[in-house]
Coordinates of C-alpha atoms in Angstrom, one line a residue:
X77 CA 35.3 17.0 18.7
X78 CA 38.2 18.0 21.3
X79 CA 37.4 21.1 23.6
X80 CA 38.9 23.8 23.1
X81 CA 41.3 26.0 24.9
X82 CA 38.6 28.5 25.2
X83 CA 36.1 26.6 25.7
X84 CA 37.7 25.2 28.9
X85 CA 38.3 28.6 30.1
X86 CA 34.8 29.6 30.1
X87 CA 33.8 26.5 32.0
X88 CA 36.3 27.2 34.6
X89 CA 35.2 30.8 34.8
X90 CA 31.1 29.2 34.9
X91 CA 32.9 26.9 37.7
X92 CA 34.3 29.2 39.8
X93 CA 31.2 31.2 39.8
X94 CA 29.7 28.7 42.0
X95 CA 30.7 30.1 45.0
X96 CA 31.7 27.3 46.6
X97 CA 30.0 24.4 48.1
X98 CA 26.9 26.3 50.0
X99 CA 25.9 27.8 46.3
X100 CA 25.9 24.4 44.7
X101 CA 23.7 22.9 47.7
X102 CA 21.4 25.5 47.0
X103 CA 21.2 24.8 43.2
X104 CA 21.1 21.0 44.0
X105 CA 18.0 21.4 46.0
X106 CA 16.2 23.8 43.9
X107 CA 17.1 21.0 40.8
X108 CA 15.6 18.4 43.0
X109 CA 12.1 20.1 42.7
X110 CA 11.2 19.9 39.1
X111 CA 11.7 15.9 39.5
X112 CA 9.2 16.9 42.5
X113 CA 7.1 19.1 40.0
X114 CA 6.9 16.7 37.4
X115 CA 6.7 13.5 38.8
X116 CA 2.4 13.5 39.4
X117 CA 2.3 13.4 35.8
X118 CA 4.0 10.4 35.0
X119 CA 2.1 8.9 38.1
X120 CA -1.3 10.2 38.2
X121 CA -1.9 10.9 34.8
X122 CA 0.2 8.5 32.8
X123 CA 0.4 5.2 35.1
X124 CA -2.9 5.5 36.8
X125 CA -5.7 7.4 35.5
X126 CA -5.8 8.0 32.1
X127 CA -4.9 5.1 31.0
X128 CA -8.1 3.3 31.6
X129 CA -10.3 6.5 31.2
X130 CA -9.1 7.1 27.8
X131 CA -9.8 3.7 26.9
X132 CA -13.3 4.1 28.2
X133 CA -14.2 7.0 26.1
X134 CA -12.4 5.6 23.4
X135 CA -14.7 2.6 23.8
X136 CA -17.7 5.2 23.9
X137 CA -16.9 6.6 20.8
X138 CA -16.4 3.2 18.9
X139 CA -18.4 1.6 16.3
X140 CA -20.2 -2.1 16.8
X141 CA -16.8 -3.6 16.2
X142 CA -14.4 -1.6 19.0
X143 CA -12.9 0.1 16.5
X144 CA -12.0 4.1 16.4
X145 CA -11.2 5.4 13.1
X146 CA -9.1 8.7 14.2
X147 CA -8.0 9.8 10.9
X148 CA -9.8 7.3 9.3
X149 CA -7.5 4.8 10.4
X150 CA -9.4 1.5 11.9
X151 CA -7.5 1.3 15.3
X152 CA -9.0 -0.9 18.5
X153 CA -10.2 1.1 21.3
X154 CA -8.3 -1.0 23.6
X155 CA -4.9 -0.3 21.7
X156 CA -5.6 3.9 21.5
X157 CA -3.5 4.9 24.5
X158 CA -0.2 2.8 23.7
X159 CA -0.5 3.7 19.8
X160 CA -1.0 7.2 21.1
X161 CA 1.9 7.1 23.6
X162 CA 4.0 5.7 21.0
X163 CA 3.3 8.5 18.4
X164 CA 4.3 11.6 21.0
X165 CA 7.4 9.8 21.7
X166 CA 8.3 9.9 17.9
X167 CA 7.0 13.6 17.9
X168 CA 9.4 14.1 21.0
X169 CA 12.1 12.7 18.8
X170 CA 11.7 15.9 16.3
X171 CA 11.2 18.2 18.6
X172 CA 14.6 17.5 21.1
X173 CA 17.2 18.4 18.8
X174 CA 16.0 21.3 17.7
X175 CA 16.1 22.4 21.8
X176 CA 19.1 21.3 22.3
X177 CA 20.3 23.3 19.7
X178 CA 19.0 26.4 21.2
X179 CA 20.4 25.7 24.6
X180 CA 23.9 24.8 24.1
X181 CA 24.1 27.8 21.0
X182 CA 22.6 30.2 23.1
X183 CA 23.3 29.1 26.9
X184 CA 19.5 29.8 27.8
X185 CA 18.4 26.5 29.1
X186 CA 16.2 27.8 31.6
X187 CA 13.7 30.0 29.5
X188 CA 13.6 26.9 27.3
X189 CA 12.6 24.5 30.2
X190 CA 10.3 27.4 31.7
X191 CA 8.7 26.8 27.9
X192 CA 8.3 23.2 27.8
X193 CA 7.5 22.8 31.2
X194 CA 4.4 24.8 31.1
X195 CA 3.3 23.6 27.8
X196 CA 3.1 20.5 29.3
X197 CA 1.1 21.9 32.4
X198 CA -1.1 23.8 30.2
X199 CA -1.7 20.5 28.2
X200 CA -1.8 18.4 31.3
X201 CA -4.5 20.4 33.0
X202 CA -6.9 21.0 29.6
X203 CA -7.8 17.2 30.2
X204 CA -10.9 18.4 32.9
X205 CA -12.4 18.9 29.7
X206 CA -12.3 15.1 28.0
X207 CA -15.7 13.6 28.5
X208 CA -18.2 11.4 26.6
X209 CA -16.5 10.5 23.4
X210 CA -14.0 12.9 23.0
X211 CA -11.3 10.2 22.3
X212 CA -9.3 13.0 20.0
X213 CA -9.0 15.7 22.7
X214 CA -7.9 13.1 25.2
X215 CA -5.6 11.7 22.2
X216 CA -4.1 15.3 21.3
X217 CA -3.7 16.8 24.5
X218 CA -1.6 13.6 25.9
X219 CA 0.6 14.0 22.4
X220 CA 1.1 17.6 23.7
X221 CA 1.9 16.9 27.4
X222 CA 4.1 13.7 26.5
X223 CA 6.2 15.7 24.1
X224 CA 7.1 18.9 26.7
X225 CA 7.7 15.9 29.0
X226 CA 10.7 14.9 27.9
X227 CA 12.3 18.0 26.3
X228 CA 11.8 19.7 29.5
X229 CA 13.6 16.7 31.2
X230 CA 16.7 16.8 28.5
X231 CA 17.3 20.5 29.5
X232 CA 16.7 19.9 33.6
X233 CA 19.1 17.1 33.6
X234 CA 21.8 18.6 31.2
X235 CA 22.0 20.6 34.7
X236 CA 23.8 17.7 36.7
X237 CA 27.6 18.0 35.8
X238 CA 27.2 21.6 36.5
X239 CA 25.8 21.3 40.2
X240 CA 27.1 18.6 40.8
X241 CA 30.9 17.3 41.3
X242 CA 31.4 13.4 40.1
X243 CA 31.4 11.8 43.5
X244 CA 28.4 13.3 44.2
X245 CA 26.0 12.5 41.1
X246 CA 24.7 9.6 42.1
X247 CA 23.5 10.7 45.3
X248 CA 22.1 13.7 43.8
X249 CA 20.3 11.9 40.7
X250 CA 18.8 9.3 43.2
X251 CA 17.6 12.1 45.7
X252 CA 15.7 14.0 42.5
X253 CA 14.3 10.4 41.7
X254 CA 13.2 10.2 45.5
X255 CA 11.5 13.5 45.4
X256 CA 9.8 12.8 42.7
X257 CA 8.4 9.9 43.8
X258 CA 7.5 11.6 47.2
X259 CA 5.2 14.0 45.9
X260 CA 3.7 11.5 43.3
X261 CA 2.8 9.6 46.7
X262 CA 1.6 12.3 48.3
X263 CA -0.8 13.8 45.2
X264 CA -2.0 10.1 44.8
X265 CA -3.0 9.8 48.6
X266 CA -5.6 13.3 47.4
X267 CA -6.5 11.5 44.4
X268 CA -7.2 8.2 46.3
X269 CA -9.7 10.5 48.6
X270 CA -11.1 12.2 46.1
X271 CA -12.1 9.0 43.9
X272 CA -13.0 7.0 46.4
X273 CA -15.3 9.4 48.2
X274 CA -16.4 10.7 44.3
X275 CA -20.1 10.4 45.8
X276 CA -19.7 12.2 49.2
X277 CA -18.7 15.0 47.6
X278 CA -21.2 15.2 45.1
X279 CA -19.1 14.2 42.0
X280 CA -19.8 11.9 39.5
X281 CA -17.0 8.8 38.7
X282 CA -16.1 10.5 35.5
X283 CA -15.3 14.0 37.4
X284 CA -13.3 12.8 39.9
X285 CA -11.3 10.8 37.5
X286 CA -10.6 14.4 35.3
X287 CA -10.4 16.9 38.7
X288 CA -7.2 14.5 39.4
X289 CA -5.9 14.3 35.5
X290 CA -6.1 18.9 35.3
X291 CA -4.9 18.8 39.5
X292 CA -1.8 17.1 37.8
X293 CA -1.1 20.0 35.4
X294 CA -1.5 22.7 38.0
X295 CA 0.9 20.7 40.3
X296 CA 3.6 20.8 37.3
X297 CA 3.1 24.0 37.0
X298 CA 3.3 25.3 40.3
X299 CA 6.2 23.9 41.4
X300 CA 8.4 24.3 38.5
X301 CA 8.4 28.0 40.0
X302 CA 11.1 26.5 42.2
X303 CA 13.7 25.0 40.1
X304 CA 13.3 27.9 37.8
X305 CA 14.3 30.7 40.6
X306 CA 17.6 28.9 41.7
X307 CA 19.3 27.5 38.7
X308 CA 21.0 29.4 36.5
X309 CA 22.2 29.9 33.0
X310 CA 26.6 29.3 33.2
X311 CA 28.2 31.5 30.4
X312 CA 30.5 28.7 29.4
X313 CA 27.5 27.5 27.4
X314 CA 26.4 30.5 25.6
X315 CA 30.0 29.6 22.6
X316 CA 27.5 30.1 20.5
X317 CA 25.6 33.6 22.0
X318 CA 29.0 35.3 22.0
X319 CA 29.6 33.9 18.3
X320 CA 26.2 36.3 17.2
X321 CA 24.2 33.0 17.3
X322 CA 20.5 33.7 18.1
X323 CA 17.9 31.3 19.3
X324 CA 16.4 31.5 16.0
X325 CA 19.2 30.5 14.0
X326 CA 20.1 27.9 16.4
X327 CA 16.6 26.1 15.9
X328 CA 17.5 26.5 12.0
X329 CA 20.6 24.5 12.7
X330 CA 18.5 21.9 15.4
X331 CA 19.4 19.1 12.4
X332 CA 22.4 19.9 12.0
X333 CA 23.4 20.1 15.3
X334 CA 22.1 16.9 15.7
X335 CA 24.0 15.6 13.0
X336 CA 27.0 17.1 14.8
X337 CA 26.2 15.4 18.0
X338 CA 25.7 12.4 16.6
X339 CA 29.1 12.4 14.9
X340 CA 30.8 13.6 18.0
X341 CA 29.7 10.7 19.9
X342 CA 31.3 8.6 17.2
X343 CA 34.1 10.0 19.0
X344 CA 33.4 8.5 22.2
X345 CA 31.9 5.2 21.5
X346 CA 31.8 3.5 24.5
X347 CA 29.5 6.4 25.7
X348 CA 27.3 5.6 22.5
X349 CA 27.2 1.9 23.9
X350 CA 26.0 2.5 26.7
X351 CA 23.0 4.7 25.0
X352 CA 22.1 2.2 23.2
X353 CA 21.9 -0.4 26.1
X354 CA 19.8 2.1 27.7
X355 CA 17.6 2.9 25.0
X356 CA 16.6 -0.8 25.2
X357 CA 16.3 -1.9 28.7
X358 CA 14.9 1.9 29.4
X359 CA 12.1 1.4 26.8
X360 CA 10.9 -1.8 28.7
X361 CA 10.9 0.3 32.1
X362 CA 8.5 3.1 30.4
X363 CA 6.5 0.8 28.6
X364 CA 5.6 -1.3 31.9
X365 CA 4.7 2.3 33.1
X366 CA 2.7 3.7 31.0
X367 CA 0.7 0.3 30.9
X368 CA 0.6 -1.2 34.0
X369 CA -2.9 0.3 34.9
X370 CA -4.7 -0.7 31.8
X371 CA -2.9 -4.3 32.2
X372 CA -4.6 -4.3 36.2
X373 CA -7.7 -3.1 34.6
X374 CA -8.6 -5.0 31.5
X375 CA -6.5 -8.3 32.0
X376 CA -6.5 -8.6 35.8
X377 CA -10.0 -7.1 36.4
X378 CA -8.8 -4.4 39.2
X379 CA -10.7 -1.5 40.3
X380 CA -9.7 1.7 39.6
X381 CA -9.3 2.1 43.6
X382 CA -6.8 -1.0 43.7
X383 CA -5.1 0.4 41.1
X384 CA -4.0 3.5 42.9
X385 CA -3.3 1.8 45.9
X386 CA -0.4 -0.3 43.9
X387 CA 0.7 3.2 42.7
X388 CA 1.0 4.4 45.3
X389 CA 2.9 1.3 47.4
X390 CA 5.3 1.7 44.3
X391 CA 5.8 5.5 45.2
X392 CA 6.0 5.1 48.7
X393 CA 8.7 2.2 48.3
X394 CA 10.7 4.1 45.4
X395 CA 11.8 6.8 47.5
X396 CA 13.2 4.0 49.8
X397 CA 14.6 2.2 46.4
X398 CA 16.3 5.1 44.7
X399 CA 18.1 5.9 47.8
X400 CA 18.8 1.9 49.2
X401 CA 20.8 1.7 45.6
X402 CA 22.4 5.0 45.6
X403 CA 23.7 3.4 48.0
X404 CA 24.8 0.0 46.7
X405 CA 25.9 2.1 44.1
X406 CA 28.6 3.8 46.1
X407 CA 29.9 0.5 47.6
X408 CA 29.4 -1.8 44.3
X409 CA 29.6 0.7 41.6
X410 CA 26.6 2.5 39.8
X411 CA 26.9 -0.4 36.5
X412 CA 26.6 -3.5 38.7
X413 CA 23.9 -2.2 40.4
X414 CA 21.8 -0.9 37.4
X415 CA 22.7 -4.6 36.0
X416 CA 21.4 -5.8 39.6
X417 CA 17.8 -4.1 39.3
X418 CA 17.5 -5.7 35.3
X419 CA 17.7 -9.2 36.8
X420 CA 14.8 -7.9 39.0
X421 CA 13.1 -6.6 36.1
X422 CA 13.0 -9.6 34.1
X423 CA 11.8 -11.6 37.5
X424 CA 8.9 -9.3 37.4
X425 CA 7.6 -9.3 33.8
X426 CA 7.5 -13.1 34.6
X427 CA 5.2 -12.4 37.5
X428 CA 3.4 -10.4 35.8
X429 CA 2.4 -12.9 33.1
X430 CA 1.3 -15.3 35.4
X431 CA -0.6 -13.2 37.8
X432 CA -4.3 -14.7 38.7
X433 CA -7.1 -12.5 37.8
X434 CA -8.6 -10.5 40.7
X435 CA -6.4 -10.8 42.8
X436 CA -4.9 -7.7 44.5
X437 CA -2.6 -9.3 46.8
X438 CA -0.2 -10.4 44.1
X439 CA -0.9 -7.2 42.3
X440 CA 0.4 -5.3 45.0
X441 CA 3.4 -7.6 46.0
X442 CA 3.7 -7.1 42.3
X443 CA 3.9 -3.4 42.6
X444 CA 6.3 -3.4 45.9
X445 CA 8.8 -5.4 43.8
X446 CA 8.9 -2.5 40.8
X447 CA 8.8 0.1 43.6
X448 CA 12.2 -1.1 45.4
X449 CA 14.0 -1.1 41.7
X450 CA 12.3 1.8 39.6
X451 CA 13.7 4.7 40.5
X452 CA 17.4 3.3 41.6
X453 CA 17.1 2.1 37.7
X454 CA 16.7 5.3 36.5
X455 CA 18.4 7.9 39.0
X456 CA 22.0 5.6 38.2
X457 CA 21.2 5.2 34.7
X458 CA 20.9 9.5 34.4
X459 CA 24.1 9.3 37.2
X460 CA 26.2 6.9 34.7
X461 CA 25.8 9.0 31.7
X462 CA 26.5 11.9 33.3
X463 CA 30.0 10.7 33.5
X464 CA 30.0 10.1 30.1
X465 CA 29.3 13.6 28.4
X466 CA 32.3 15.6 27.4
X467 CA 33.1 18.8 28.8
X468 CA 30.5 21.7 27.2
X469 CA 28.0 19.4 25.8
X470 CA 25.4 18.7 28.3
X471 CA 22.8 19.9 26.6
X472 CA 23.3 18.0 23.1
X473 CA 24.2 14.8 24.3
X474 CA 20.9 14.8 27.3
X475 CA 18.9 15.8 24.3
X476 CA 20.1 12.5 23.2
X477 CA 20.3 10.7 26.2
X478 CA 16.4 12.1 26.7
X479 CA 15.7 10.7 23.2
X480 CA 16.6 7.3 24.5
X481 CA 15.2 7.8 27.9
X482 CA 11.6 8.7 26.3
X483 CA 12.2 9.8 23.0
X484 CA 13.0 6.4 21.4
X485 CA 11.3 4.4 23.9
X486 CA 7.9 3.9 21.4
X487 CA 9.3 0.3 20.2
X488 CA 7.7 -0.8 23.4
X489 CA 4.1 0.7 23.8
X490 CA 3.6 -0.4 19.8
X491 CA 4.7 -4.0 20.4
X492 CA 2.5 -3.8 23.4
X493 CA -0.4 -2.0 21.7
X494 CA 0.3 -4.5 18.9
X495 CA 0.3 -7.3 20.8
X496 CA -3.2 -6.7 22.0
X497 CA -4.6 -5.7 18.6
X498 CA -3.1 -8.9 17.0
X499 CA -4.5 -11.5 20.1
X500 CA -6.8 -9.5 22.5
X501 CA -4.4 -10.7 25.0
X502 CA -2.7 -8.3 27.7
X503 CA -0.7 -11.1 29.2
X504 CA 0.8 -12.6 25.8
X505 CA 1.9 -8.1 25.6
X506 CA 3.4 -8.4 28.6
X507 CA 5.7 -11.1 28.3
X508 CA 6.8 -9.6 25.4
X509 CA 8.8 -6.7 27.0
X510 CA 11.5 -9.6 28.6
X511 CA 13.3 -9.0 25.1
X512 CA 14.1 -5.6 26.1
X513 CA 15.5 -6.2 29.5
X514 CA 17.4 -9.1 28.1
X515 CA 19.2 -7.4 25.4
X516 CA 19.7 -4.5 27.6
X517 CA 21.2 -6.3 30.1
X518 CA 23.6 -7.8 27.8
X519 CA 24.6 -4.3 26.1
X520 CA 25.1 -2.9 29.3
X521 CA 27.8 -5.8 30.6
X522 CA 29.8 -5.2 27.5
X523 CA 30.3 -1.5 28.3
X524 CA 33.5 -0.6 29.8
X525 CA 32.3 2.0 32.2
X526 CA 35.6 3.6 33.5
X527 CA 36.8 3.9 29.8
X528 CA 34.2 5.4 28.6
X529 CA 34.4 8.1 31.7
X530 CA 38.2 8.6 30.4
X531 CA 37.7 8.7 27.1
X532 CA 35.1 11.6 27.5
X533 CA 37.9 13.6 29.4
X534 CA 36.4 13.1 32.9
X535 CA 37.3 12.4 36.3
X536 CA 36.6 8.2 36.7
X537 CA 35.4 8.3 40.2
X538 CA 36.8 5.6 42.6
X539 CA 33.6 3.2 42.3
X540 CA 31.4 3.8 39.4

């Protein structure tokens, strides 16, 4: 759908209420704090600790055969947190359009991610309570958490092309990614303390492991204060306020407007290619997240303390990655670079597979290897599409970029989950995810990158 005369209007007006470069700084650096804010989740909660502690009290709760029967449905204990990841995802997928929606019709994105974010906090830091066999609150509060997740994330990074100016997007994105990962490094240092020393200060295993699952939640929340007080809401996205639309009757129309997006981007296909490519490689990239600490756990035998050691390397060396191929990406171009950390992807699924059974030393190299490409991955995948969106339409097509980014990406944790429940084999799950990576990779070469940043009415920077 072209953009209107109008429509362009408001976004210069929106524009030229920046105030200049010093007002955009300030907004960039507020931005950078809810990756800050919301990156101990993914690390402590979703990579590292629960994980392995919801199996366990999954595994408490299960009959003679290791089987949970949540709903009445016979489901391995083993296989609960990827079956459960895999269902919020899909729940995430209902929920994204209908926020979208909201956003672009009504130009109120930050109320929305002040709402989501803190859902997700609340959620986040309700798991102190899951003990014994409460396999069902763990189950239902990670369904709520992993849900707000990624609709908050939709509406913070719909905020990109209006802080940012194209030749400066990927530097941005990859400092977010870096200051993410900096505070997941720091909160994981705390956690590593607190575990490790559970007995000295006179808490059990089990208590430790939930003080650093609710510590994650009031982190989130805390610092979410932050990007909340220095973005703001541009008026060249509230079309549809000044048309009487209200936030009701934009959620009625979520569907719709999905619909709508959806056909729009039929408009601009090469920027649909390129979703697709990253729906596919990206799913691989959460999947080895989300499960890399029950892999070091059940299949390599790791203790819970090696395991957050290996986190942690990857944070510490993440910051250093997301900002060593920001980099690359300004001399080689933000595609071959992404294309560049695949190859390095695929190298270390095959590692993976054939690492020996406790043995931290390769787990760790292990983990320094996804640290250098994880973020850079990620931050230039967020930078590339960002390019990409037309003009006016940053929340709807993040909503569907998000939907990709985590919303779609549940093919992975049910093949993995899958996997396991069909051969009691982490290893034979593993080396399943290369197909993702593969085909991704592929997808992504085919994309014509600089057409697809013309054809959405951009400015094609001079490397990209």
């Amino acid at each position: 759908m072209a953009v209107g005369p109008a429509h362009e209007t408001a976004r210069a007006e929106g524009a030229a209420a920046d105030e200049g470069p010093g007002a955009r700084r300030r907004e960039q650096r507020g931005w950078y704090f809810y990756d800050f804010a919301n990156s101990v989740y993914s690390t402590s909660v979703i990579t590292v600790f629960l994980g392995p502690y919801l199996t366990s009290v999954a595994r408490a709760a299960a009959d003679s055969g290791g089987f949970v029967h949540p709903l009445g449905i016979p489901v391995r204990a083993g296989s609960l947190y990827a079956y459960t990841i895999s269902a919020s995802i899909v729940l995430a997928v209902l929920a994204m359009p209908l926020v979208g929606a909201v956003a672009d019709r009504t130009g109120r994105k930050k109320p929305l991610l002040a709402a989501s974010a803190y859902v997700g906090a609340a959620a986040t830091a309700g798991m102190f309570f899951l003990d014994g066999d409460r396999y069902l609150l763990g189950a239902g509060l990670l369904i709520v958490a992993n849900v707000a997740l990624p609709v908050s994330s939709a509406l913070y990074n719909a905020y990109l092309p209006e802080i940012a100016e194209p030749e400066e997007r990927d530097r941005v994105s990859s400092r977010g990614w870096a200051f993410g990962y900096t505070s997941g490094a720091f909160v994981l240092v705390l956690d590593l303390v607190l575990y490790s020393g559970h007995d000295s200060f006179g808490l059990s295993q089990s208590t430790a492991v939930r003080i650093c699952l609710a510590s994650a939640g009031l982190w989130w929340g805390a610092f979410t204060v932050v990007p909340l007080r220095r973005l703001r809401d541009r008026r060249a996205a509230a079309r549809g306020a000044e048309r009487g639309t209200t936030a009701a009757g934009a959620a009625g129309t979520g569907w719709r407007q999905l619909a709508a997006t959806l056909r729009d981007m039929r408009r601009h296909p090469l920027t649909l290619a390129f979703l697709l490519a990253f729906l596919i490689y990206n799913d691989g990239i959460q999947t080895v997240i989300s499960q890399a600490s029950v892999y070091g756990s059940d299949e390599l035998g790791l203790g819970q303390s090696t395991l957050i050691v290996a986190v942690l390397l990857v944070q510490v060396l993440a910051v250093a990655g997301a900002l060593a191929m920001g980099r690359l990406a300004r001399v080689y171009g933000g595609k071959r670079t992404v294309l560049g950390s695949l190859g390095v992807w695929v190298l270390i699924l095959v590692g993976g597979y054939f690492l020996p059974a406790g043995s931290p030393v390769w787990f760790f190299c292990l983990a320094a290897a996804i640290g250098l490409v994880l973020g850079g991955s990620q931050a230039l995948s967020r930078s590339l599409f960002s390019h990409m969106v037309p003009a006016g339409k940053e929340a709807e097509y993040f909503s569907a970029y998000e939907l990709s980014d985590r919303g779609l990406s549940w093919l992975g944790p049910l093949a993995f989950g899958l996997a396991y429940q069909l051969t009691g084999s982490y290893r034979v799950a593993i080396v399943s995810l290369l197909v993702f990576f593969v085909v991704g990779s592929v997808l992504l070469a085919r994309v014509p990158v600089r057409q697809a940043v013309a054809d959405a009415g951009n400015t094609v920077p001079e490397r990209i």
